[in-house]
Short mmCIF file of C-alpha atoms in Angstrom, two decimals:
data_model
loop_
_atom_site.label_atom_id
_atom_site.label_comp_id
_atom_site.label_asym_id
_atom_site.label_seq_id
_atom_site.Cartn_x
_atom_site.Cartn_y
_atom_site.Cartn_z
CA MET A 156 0.00 0.00 0.00
CA ASN A 157 2.85 2.36 0.67
CA GLU A 158 4.09 2.02 -2.89
CA ARG A 159 0.85 3.07 -4.60
CA PRO A 160 1.37 6.80 -4.43
CA ASP A 161 4.77 6.51 -5.99
CA VAL A 162 3.45 4.25 -8.72
CA MET A 163 0.61 6.58 -9.51
CA LYS A 164 3.00 9.54 -9.64
CA GLU A 165 5.24 7.66 -12.05
CA LEU A 166 2.31 6.84 -14.32
CA VAL A 167 1.25 10.49 -14.42
CA GLU A 168 4.76 11.63 -15.27
CA THR A 169 4.99 8.99 -18.00
CA ASP A 170 1.73 10.09 -19.58
CA SER A 171 2.87 13.68 -19.44
CA ARG A 172 6.11 12.83 -21.22
CA GLN A 173 4.18 10.98 -23.89
CA ASP A 174 1.92 13.96 -24.47
CA ASN A 175 4.87 16.27 -24.77
CA THR A 176 6.52 13.88 -27.19
CA ALA A 177 3.42 13.88 -29.36
CA THR A 178 3.39 17.65 -29.54
CA GLY A 179 7.13 17.95 -29.99
CA ASP A 180 7.69 19.62 -26.63
CA THR A 181 9.28 17.24 -24.23
CA GLY A 182 11.58 19.55 -22.43
CA LEU A 183 14.43 16.98 -22.90
CA PRO A 184 17.47 16.95 -25.12
CA ASP A 185 17.06 15.19 -28.45
CA HIS A 186 19.25 12.28 -27.48
CA GLU A 187 17.10 11.69 -24.41
CA ILE A 188 13.74 11.70 -26.20
CA PRO A 189 12.43 8.09 -26.15
CA ARG A 190 11.89 6.63 -29.58
CA ARG A 191 8.62 4.95 -30.36
CA GLY A 192 8.98 1.18 -29.92
CA ARG A 193 12.24 1.52 -27.88
CA PRO A 194 12.04 -0.22 -24.49
CA ARG A 195 11.92 2.27 -21.60
CA PRO A 196 14.34 1.93 -18.75
CA SER A 197 12.88 1.05 -15.44
CA VAL A 198 12.65 3.94 -12.92
CA GLU A 199 13.14 3.34 -9.27
CA PRO A 200 10.38 5.03 -7.29
CA ALA A 201 11.59 7.85 -4.96
CA PRO A 202 11.37 7.11 -1.33
CA HIS A 203 8.45 8.81 0.43
CA ARG A 204 9.47 11.97 2.57
CA PRO A 205 6.41 13.63 4.18
CA GLY A 206 8.38 16.60 5.85
CA HIS A 207 9.79 17.73 2.51
CA TYR A 208 6.38 18.82 1.12
CA LYS A 209 5.49 20.75 4.28
CA PHE A 210 8.71 22.74 4.05
CA LEU A 211 8.00 23.66 0.40
CA VAL A 212 4.51 24.88 1.30
CA ILE A 213 5.85 27.14 4.07
CA VAL A 214 8.55 28.65 1.84
CA THR A 215 6.09 29.26 -0.98
CA ALA A 216 3.58 30.94 1.37
CA SER A 217 6.28 33.18 2.92
CA PHE A 218 7.51 34.26 -0.51
CA GLY A 219 3.94 35.17 -1.51
CA ILE A 220 3.47 37.27 1.61
CA VAL A 221 6.73 39.20 0.98
CA VAL A 222 5.74 39.89 -2.63
CA ALA A 223 2.31 41.11 -1.50
CA VAL A 224 3.82 43.49 1.09
CA ILE A 225 6.24 44.97 -1.46
CA ALA A 226 3.45 45.44 -4.00
CA TRP A 227 1.23 47.13 -1.39
CA ARG A 228 3.99 49.56 -0.39
CA GLN A 229 4.65 50.52 -4.00
CA TRP A 230 0.93 51.12 -4.56
CA ALA A 231 0.68 53.24 -1.39
CA THR A 232 3.72 55.31 -2.39
CA ARG A 233 2.28 56.03 -5.83
CA THR A 234 -1.03 56.96 -4.25
CA GLU A 235 0.63 59.34 -1.75
CA VAL A 236 2.59 61.13 -4.48
CA VAL A 237 -0.36 61.57 -6.79
CA LYS A 238 -2.86 62.42 -4.06
CA PRO A 239 -2.06 66.16 -3.58
CA ALA A 240 -2.53 67.12 -7.21
CA GLY A 241 -5.54 64.85 -7.62
CA GLU A 242 -7.34 66.07 -4.50
CA ALA A 243 -6.45 69.72 -5.07
CA SER A 244 -7.82 69.55 -8.59
CA THR A 245 -11.12 67.98 -7.53
CA ILE A 246 -11.79 69.85 -4.24
CA PRO A 247 -11.84 73.63 -4.70
CA ASP A 248 -9.29 75.66 -2.72
CA LEU A 249 -7.87 72.56 -0.98
CA VAL A 250 -4.21 71.62 -1.21
CA VAL A 251 -2.74 68.40 0.25
CA LEU A 252 1.04 68.19 0.56
CA ASP A 253 3.33 65.21 0.99
CA GLU A 254 6.17 65.12 3.49
CA ASN A 255 8.74 66.47 1.03
CA GLN A 256 6.53 69.40 0.13
CA LEU A 257 5.77 70.14 3.79
CA GLN A 258 9.47 70.79 4.35
CA GLN A 259 9.10 73.90 2.16
CA VAL A 260 6.22 75.25 4.27
CA SER A 261 6.28 76.94 7.67
CA VAL A 262 3.08 77.39 9.66
CA GLU A 263 2.35 79.81 12.50
CA PRO A 264 -0.84 81.10 14.14
CA ALA A 265 -2.11 84.59 13.30
CA GLY A 266 -1.18 87.04 16.04
CA MET A 267 -2.82 90.11 17.55
CA ARG A 268 -1.45 93.64 17.78
CA THR A 269 -2.73 97.03 18.89
CA ILE A 270 -1.95 99.54 16.15
CA THR A 271 -2.47 103.21 15.51
CA LEU A 272 -4.91 103.45 12.66
CA ASP A 273 -3.65 105.05 9.48
CA ARG A 274 -5.84 106.49 6.79
CA ASN A 275 -4.68 106.78 3.19
CA ALA A 276 -5.95 109.42 0.79
CA THR A 277 -5.04 110.79 -2.60
CA GLY A 278 -4.62 114.41 -3.53
CA LYS A 279 -2.30 116.84 -5.20
CA VAL A 280 0.41 119.34 -4.39
CA GLY A 281 -0.66 122.99 -4.38
CA PHE A 282 0.74 126.43 -3.71
CA ASN A 283 0.90 127.71 -0.17
CA GLU A 284 -1.60 130.51 -0.65
CA ASP A 285 -0.34 132.21 2.50
CA ARG A 286 2.89 132.80 0.54
CA LEU A 287 1.41 133.38 -2.89
CA THR A 288 1.30 137.02 -4.06
CA PRO A 289 -0.21 138.42 -7.26
CA VAL A 290 1.52 141.54 -8.61
CA PHE A 291 -0.81 144.23 -10.02
CA THR A 292 0.07 147.67 -11.34
CA PRO A 293 -1.24 150.65 -9.36
CA TYR A 294 -1.18 152.85 -12.47
CA ALA A 295 -1.69 152.64 -16.21
CA GLY A 296 1.15 152.57 -18.69
CA ARG A 297 2.91 150.82 -21.54
CA VAL A 298 5.47 148.07 -20.99
CA LEU A 299 8.95 149.21 -22.01
CA GLY A 300 10.91 146.22 -20.71
CA LEU A 301 10.50 142.92 -18.86
CA LEU A 302 13.20 142.24 -16.30
CA ALA A 303 12.06 138.79 -15.04
CA ASN A 304 10.61 135.69 -16.69
CA LYS A 305 8.39 132.84 -15.52
CA GLY A 306 10.26 130.37 -13.35
CA ALA A 307 12.86 132.89 -12.20
CA SER A 308 13.68 133.28 -8.53
CA VAL A 309 13.43 136.86 -7.32
CA SER A 310 14.22 138.69 -4.11
CA LYS A 311 12.06 141.25 -2.39
CA GLY A 312 12.29 144.65 -4.15
CA GLN A 313 13.84 143.23 -7.32
CA PRO A 314 12.68 145.06 -10.52
CA LEU A 315 10.20 143.09 -12.61
CA VAL A 316 8.98 145.41 -15.38
CA VAL A 317 9.57 148.99 -16.63
CA LEU A 318 6.56 151.09 -17.70
CA GLU A 319 6.09 154.42 -19.43
CA SER A 320 3.28 155.98 -17.44
CA PRO A 321 1.41 159.21 -18.22
CA GLU A 322 0.15 159.11 -14.66
CA LEU A 323 3.71 159.45 -13.42
CA VAL A 324 4.17 162.56 -15.51
CA ALA A 325 0.94 164.01 -14.13
CA ALA A 326 2.03 163.20 -10.58
CA GLN A 327 5.34 164.96 -11.12
CA ASN A 328 3.49 168.02 -12.45
CA ASP A 329 1.27 167.95 -9.39
CA LEU A 330 4.39 167.73 -7.26
CA ALA A 331 5.82 170.86 -8.82
CA SER A 332 2.52 172.71 -8.36
CA ALA A 333 2.20 171.60 -4.73
CA ARG A 334 5.71 172.75 -3.98
CA SER A 335 4.96 176.13 -5.56
CA ASP A 336 1.74 176.51 -3.60
CA LEU A 337 3.55 175.60 -0.41
CA ALA A 338 6.21 178.21 -1.08
CA LYS A 339 3.57 180.89 -1.72
CA ALA A 340 1.69 179.90 1.43
CA LYS A 341 4.92 180.13 3.37
CA ILE A 342 5.52 183.68 2.10
CA GLY A 343 1.94 184.70 2.91
CA LEU A 344 2.25 183.18 6.38
CA ASN A 345 5.46 185.04 7.07
CA ALA A 346 3.90 188.34 5.94
CA ALA A 347 0.77 187.80 8.02
CA GLN A 348 2.91 186.90 11.02
CA THR A 349 4.90 190.15 10.66
CA VAL A 350 1.73 192.29 10.37
CA ALA A 351 0.15 190.62 13.36
CA ASP A 352 3.25 191.13 15.53
CA ARG A 353 3.41 194.85 14.60
CA ALA A 354 -0.32 195.27 15.31
CA ARG A 355 0.11 193.78 18.79
CA ARG A 356 2.91 196.21 19.65
CA LEU A 357 0.97 199.22 18.37
CA HIS A 358 -2.15 198.11 20.23
CA GLU A 359 -0.15 197.90 23.43
CA GLN A 360 0.92 201.51 22.83
CA GLU A 361 -2.71 202.39 22.06
CA ALA A 362 -1.57 203.57 18.64
CA ILE A 363 -4.19 201.53 16.75
CA ALA A 364 -7.70 200.49 17.43
CA THR A 365 -8.66 197.06 18.67
CA LYS A 366 -10.41 196.23 15.42
CA ASP A 367 -7.14 196.71 13.51
CA LEU A 368 -5.43 194.19 15.81
CA GLN A 369 -8.26 191.72 15.32
CA GLN A 370 -8.03 192.09 11.56
CA ALA A 371 -4.28 191.39 11.61
CA GLU A 372 -4.77 188.27 13.74
CA ALA A 373 -7.54 187.03 11.40
CA ASP A 374 -5.24 187.46 8.40
CA LEU A 375 -2.56 185.46 10.23
CA ALA A 376 -4.99 182.61 10.93
CA ARG A 377 -5.99 182.44 7.24
CA ALA A 378 -2.33 182.37 6.21
CA GLN A 379 -1.67 179.52 8.64
CA ASP A 380 -4.61 177.53 7.22
CA GLU A 381 -3.38 178.03 3.68
CA TYR A 382 0.08 176.89 4.64
CA ARG A 383 -1.27 173.70 6.29
CA ARG A 384 -3.40 172.94 3.22
CA ALA A 385 -0.35 173.36 1.00
CA GLN A 386 1.59 170.95 3.20
CA VAL A 387 -1.20 168.35 3.02
CA THR A 388 -1.41 168.69 -0.75
CA LEU A 389 2.33 168.22 -1.12
CA ALA A 390 2.28 165.15 1.15
CA ALA A 391 -0.52 163.61 -0.93
CA VAL A 392 1.43 164.11 -4.15
CA GLU A 393 4.55 162.60 -2.59
CA ASN A 394 2.52 159.57 -1.46
CA ARG A 395 1.30 159.13 -5.02
CA LEU A 396 4.90 159.10 -6.17
CA LEU A 397 5.72 156.51 -3.53
CA LEU A 398 3.09 154.27 -5.15
CA PHE A 399 4.96 154.69 -8.41
CA GLY A 400 7.95 153.07 -6.78
CA LYS A 401 9.84 156.27 -6.07
CA ASP A 402 11.66 156.43 -2.78
CA PRO A 403 11.82 159.69 -0.75
CA LYS A 404 15.30 160.42 -2.04
CA GLU A 405 14.14 160.13 -5.65
CA ILE A 406 11.08 162.28 -4.93
CA ALA A 407 13.27 164.99 -3.45
CA GLY A 408 15.29 165.06 -6.67
CA LEU A 409 12.27 165.43 -8.96
CA GLY A 410 11.41 168.82 -10.34
CA ALA A 411 14.32 169.76 -12.55
CA ARG A 412 13.47 166.91 -14.94
CA VAL A 413 10.38 164.83 -15.64
CA ASP A 414 10.82 161.05 -15.26
CA ARG A 415 8.43 159.14 -17.52
CA GLN A 416 9.54 155.62 -16.55
CA VAL A 417 8.36 153.70 -13.55
CA VAL A 418 9.61 150.32 -12.26
CA ILE A 419 7.37 147.66 -10.73
CA ARG A 420 9.23 145.61 -8.09
CA ALA A 421 8.70 142.22 -6.45
CA PRO A 422 6.75 142.57 -3.20
CA ILE A 423 8.09 139.28 -1.75
CA ALA A 424 10.93 136.85 -2.34
CA GLY A 425 10.02 133.70 -4.22
CA THR A 426 9.59 132.17 -7.66
CA ILE A 427 7.64 133.68 -10.55
CA VAL A 428 5.10 130.95 -11.27
CA ASP A 429 3.05 132.91 -13.81
CA ARG A 430 3.37 135.99 -16.05
CA LYS A 431 0.52 137.60 -17.97
CA ILE A 432 2.16 140.55 -19.77
CA GLY A 433 4.38 141.06 -22.79
CA PRO A 434 6.57 143.85 -24.25
CA GLY A 435 4.64 146.88 -25.51
CA GLN A 436 1.42 145.85 -23.75
CA TYR A 437 -0.70 148.61 -22.21
CA ILE A 438 -1.73 147.76 -18.67
CA LYS A 439 -4.23 149.30 -16.29
CA PRO A 440 -4.82 149.08 -12.54
CA ASP A 441 -8.30 147.58 -12.96
CA ALA A 442 -7.12 144.59 -15.06
CA PRO A 443 -8.55 141.28 -13.75
CA ASP A 444 -5.31 139.32 -14.18
CA PRO A 445 -2.11 140.08 -12.27
CA LEU A 446 1.08 140.97 -14.09
CA PHE A 447 3.05 138.33 -12.19
CA LEU A 448 2.33 135.58 -9.68
CA ILE A 449 5.09 135.05 -7.14
CA SER A 450 5.13 132.12 -4.71
CA ASP A 451 7.46 131.00 -1.97
CA LEU A 452 7.91 127.32 -2.88
CA THR A 453 9.86 126.38 0.24
CA THR A 454 6.51 125.40 1.77
CA LEU A 455 3.56 123.89 -0.08
CA TRP A 456 0.06 122.61 0.53
CA ILE A 457 -1.16 119.05 -0.02
CA LEU A 458 -4.89 119.01 -0.75
CA ALA A 459 -6.67 115.68 -0.23
CA ASP A 460 -10.16 114.31 0.39
CA VAL A 461 -10.97 111.85 3.19
CA PHE A 462 -14.19 109.97 3.83
CA GLU A 463 -16.55 111.61 6.26
CA SER A 464 -16.51 108.46 8.42
CA ASP A 465 -12.78 108.97 9.05
CA VAL A 466 -12.93 112.65 10.02
CA ALA A 467 -13.55 111.90 13.70
CA MET A 468 -10.24 109.99 13.88
CA ILE A 469 -8.17 112.75 12.24
CA PRO A 470 -7.20 115.57 14.60
CA LEU A 471 -5.83 118.91 13.52
CA SER A 472 -2.01 118.87 13.33
CA ALA A 473 -2.01 115.07 12.87
CA PRO A 474 1.29 113.87 11.34
CA VAL A 475 1.18 112.93 7.67
CA GLU A 476 3.52 111.09 5.29
CA VAL A 477 3.45 112.35 1.70
CA SER A 478 4.54 110.24 -1.29
CA VAL A 479 4.71 111.23 -4.95
CA PRO A 480 5.34 109.03 -8.03
CA ALA A 481 8.38 111.10 -8.98
CA TYR A 482 10.22 109.95 -5.83
CA PRO A 483 8.78 106.50 -4.97
CA ASN A 484 11.41 105.71 -2.34
CA ARG A 485 11.09 108.99 -0.46
CA VAL A 486 8.59 110.15 2.15
CA PHE A 487 7.99 113.84 2.89
CA PRO A 488 6.82 114.62 6.44
CA ALA A 489 3.90 117.01 6.82
CA HIS A 490 1.01 117.79 9.15
CA ILE A 491 -2.66 118.65 8.76
CA SER A 492 -3.16 122.42 8.95
CA PHE A 493 -6.84 122.65 8.00
CA ILE A 494 -9.95 120.45 7.94
CA SER A 495 -12.90 121.71 5.94
CA PRO A 496 -16.05 122.39 7.99
CA THR A 497 -18.26 121.13 5.14
CA VAL A 498 -18.80 117.81 3.34
CA ASP A 499 -18.88 117.46 -0.41
CA PRO A 500 -22.44 116.21 -1.06
CA ALA A 501 -21.45 114.43 -4.29
CA THR A 502 -18.50 112.39 -2.98
CA ARG A 503 -19.26 112.40 0.77
CA THR A 504 -15.69 113.46 1.46
CA VAL A 505 -14.06 116.21 3.49
CA ARG A 506 -11.19 118.32 2.18
CA VAL A 507 -8.06 118.36 4.34
CA ARG A 508 -5.02 120.53 3.82
CA CYS A 509 -1.50 119.54 4.81
CA LEU A 510 1.53 121.78 5.15
CA VAL A 511 4.78 120.27 3.88
CA GLN A 512 8.27 121.71 3.90
CA ASN A 513 10.01 121.80 0.52
CA PRO A 514 13.50 123.22 1.09
CA GLU A 515 15.05 121.26 -1.81
CA GLY A 516 12.31 122.18 -4.25
CA LEU A 517 11.60 118.55 -5.15
CA LEU A 518 7.84 118.87 -4.85
CA LYS A 519 6.07 120.75 -7.63
CA PRO A 520 2.57 122.24 -7.63
CA ASP A 521 -0.06 120.01 -9.29
CA MET A 522 1.93 116.83 -8.62
CA PHE A 523 -0.21 113.78 -7.81
CA ALA A 524 0.32 112.80 -4.16
CA THR A 525 -0.64 110.01 -1.78
CA ILE A 526 -0.86 110.81 1.91
CA LYS A 527 -0.87 108.52 4.94
CA ILE A 528 -2.53 110.15 7.93
CA HIS A 529 -1.50 108.85 11.34
CA ALA A 530 -4.85 109.01 13.11
CA ALA A 531 -5.29 109.28 16.85
CA ALA A 532 -7.50 106.17 17.22
CA GLN A 533 -6.08 102.72 18.05
CA GLN A 534 -7.45 99.26 17.29
CA THR A 535 -6.49 95.65 18.06
CA VAL A 536 -6.40 93.60 14.85
CA PRO A 537 -5.08 90.24 13.57
CA VAL A 538 -1.56 90.48 12.17
CA ILE A 539 0.47 88.10 9.98
CA PRO A 540 3.84 88.44 8.21
CA SER A 541 3.71 89.98 4.77
CA SER A 542 5.33 86.82 3.36
CA ALA A 543 2.17 84.85 4.14
CA VAL A 544 0.05 86.90 1.73
CA VAL A 545 -0.15 85.72 -1.88
CA THR A 546 -1.32 88.33 -4.38
CA GLU A 547 -3.30 87.05 -7.34
CA GLY A 548 -4.67 89.84 -9.51
CA ASP A 549 -6.64 92.15 -7.24
CA SER A 550 -7.08 89.46 -4.57
CA SER A 551 -5.02 88.74 -1.47
CA LEU A 552 -4.84 85.08 -0.41
CA VAL A 553 -3.56 83.00 2.50
CA PHE A 554 -3.46 79.23 3.07
CA VAL A 555 -5.00 78.11 6.36
CA GLU A 556 -4.00 74.75 7.84
CA GLU A 557 -6.91 72.31 8.35
CA GLY A 558 -4.89 69.25 9.30
CA HIS A 559 -1.51 67.67 8.76
CA GLY A 560 -0.53 68.54 5.20
CA ARG A 561 -3.98 69.94 4.37
CA PHE A 562 -4.38 73.65 3.58
CA ARG A 563 -7.42 75.65 2.50
CA ARG A 564 -6.97 78.70 0.28
CA ARG A 565 -8.84 81.74 1.65
CA LYS A 566 -9.33 85.29 0.43
CA ILE A 567 -8.59 88.07 2.90
CA GLN A 568 -8.75 91.84 3.00
CA VAL A 569 -5.49 93.39 4.13
CA GLY A 570 -5.18 96.58 6.12
CA GLN A 571 -2.19 98.80 6.68
CA GLU A 572 1.44 97.75 6.35
CA LEU A 573 3.33 97.43 9.63
CA GLY A 574 6.93 97.05 8.47
CA GLY A 575 7.26 93.37 7.54
CA SER A 576 3.78 92.52 8.77
CA VAL A 577 0.29 93.37 7.61
CA ALA A 578 -2.90 94.01 9.53
CA LEU A 579 -5.97 92.08 8.42
CA ALA A 580 -9.33 93.71 7.94
CA THR A 581 -11.39 90.57 7.22
CA GLY A 582 -10.97 86.89 6.37
CA LEU A 583 -8.86 85.54 9.25
CA SER A 584 -9.21 85.13 13.00
CA VAL A 585 -6.58 85.25 15.70
CA GLY A 586 -5.06 81.83 16.37
CA GLU A 587 -5.76 80.29 12.97
CA ARG A 588 -2.65 78.56 11.66
CA VAL A 589 -1.45 80.09 8.41
CA ALA A 590 1.32 79.11 6.00
CA MET A 591 3.91 81.82 6.53
CA ARG A 592 6.18 80.36 3.85
CA GLY A 593 5.33 78.27 0.79
CA GLY A 594 2.14 80.03 -0.23
CA LEU A 595 3.29 80.42 -3.82
CA LEU A 596 3.96 76.67 -4.08
CA MET A 597 0.48 75.81 -2.79
CA ASN A 598 -1.15 78.39 -5.02
CA GLU A 599 0.44 76.72 -8.05
CA LEU A 600 -0.65 73.26 -6.88
CA ASN A 601 -4.19 74.55 -6.41
CA LYS A 602 -4.52 75.67 -10.02
CA PRO A 603 -6.30 73.31 -12.46
CA GLN A 604 -3.99 71.09 -14.51
CA ASP A 605 -4.93 72.64 -17.86
CA GLN A 606 -4.29 76.13 -16.50
CA THR A 607 -0.95 75.07 -15.03
CA GLN A 608 0.14 73.56 -18.35
CA ARG A 609 -0.78 76.75 -20.18
#
């Protein structure tokens, strides 16, 4: 009975070799293939070893388990690598990172800070009207020469234009007449004074009647009045000549000759910012436009409009930082010098005026300006580093951690810059964990595949 399994095994192997021989596939060398009709050698049956088969089964099972574990690990690795892009592309605004990608990301919670509120506004540079002087002519005349051009710097009293003025000639004639009248009045006064003195002496000696003394004193009083009137007339004429730009020394020298030319001088030191006359032009005192416009440009005004809701937080004399496109890396300190008492009904804004020093002359009137007003109010707001904010078009984005390696893209509204940090107006709460570094990487992973390929 013990030999039957071996016999059966031998019969099966023999049949198998015969089948392979019939098909031409025996798996043996040609010289070992049995020829049909050739007697087969007898095969000794192998001794029966039960432990040998058990060992083969254990080895085969162990090998299968190892292969299965290796295959599972390879499948899990491929799934972990592909998962971020696949999940980010199917779930909006969600990014899942693997361990290698997480090494490029740093996460911190949003902090809190009490800040002084700043308010930004746009405006323009203007003249300081407290140091802006229009130059008019006090008399009519024709322009003989222009001594200063637009843009020139002038000092106080510097000649600007020379006129030929008929009014100056008339004033000089009046001066001569007033001097003559004063001289005549002086002679009449002296004569009346002499007569009155003689009448008093004679009256004391009772040589003349009282009525003669009274008549002499009345004549003296009239002579004194005439002399005072002549003095007033002469003073008025001299004042007219002062308006023509003549100084007292020049007026004293008038009379022997008639001066037809008059010089208009700068009333203040500054820069000629406008000129409205030309050579040969006839000008009059009642002209609507000034001859020149002179401004001291060492100080200027910044005119801006702020929202009416912000006016309560902006005190008078509040410090201001002024920026202009011409000098993007420079800030000009200023302060608020005036707040309008009225609101523009169309824009619901209030005009504010800032005074800024301009000793170098870098700022020019009508320049576009941006002002940052340091308001008096304070507020506690969420704050994150500026590096955490990703700008995409007009939107500001951050990536908020939702779990290990999982980040949700979120839109926020940023407030004022705080020197390396930024205050948040809306979109984030204190304590939420935000990607401070690596936002650009996650923003790229969050884009659809077709958009990324484009």
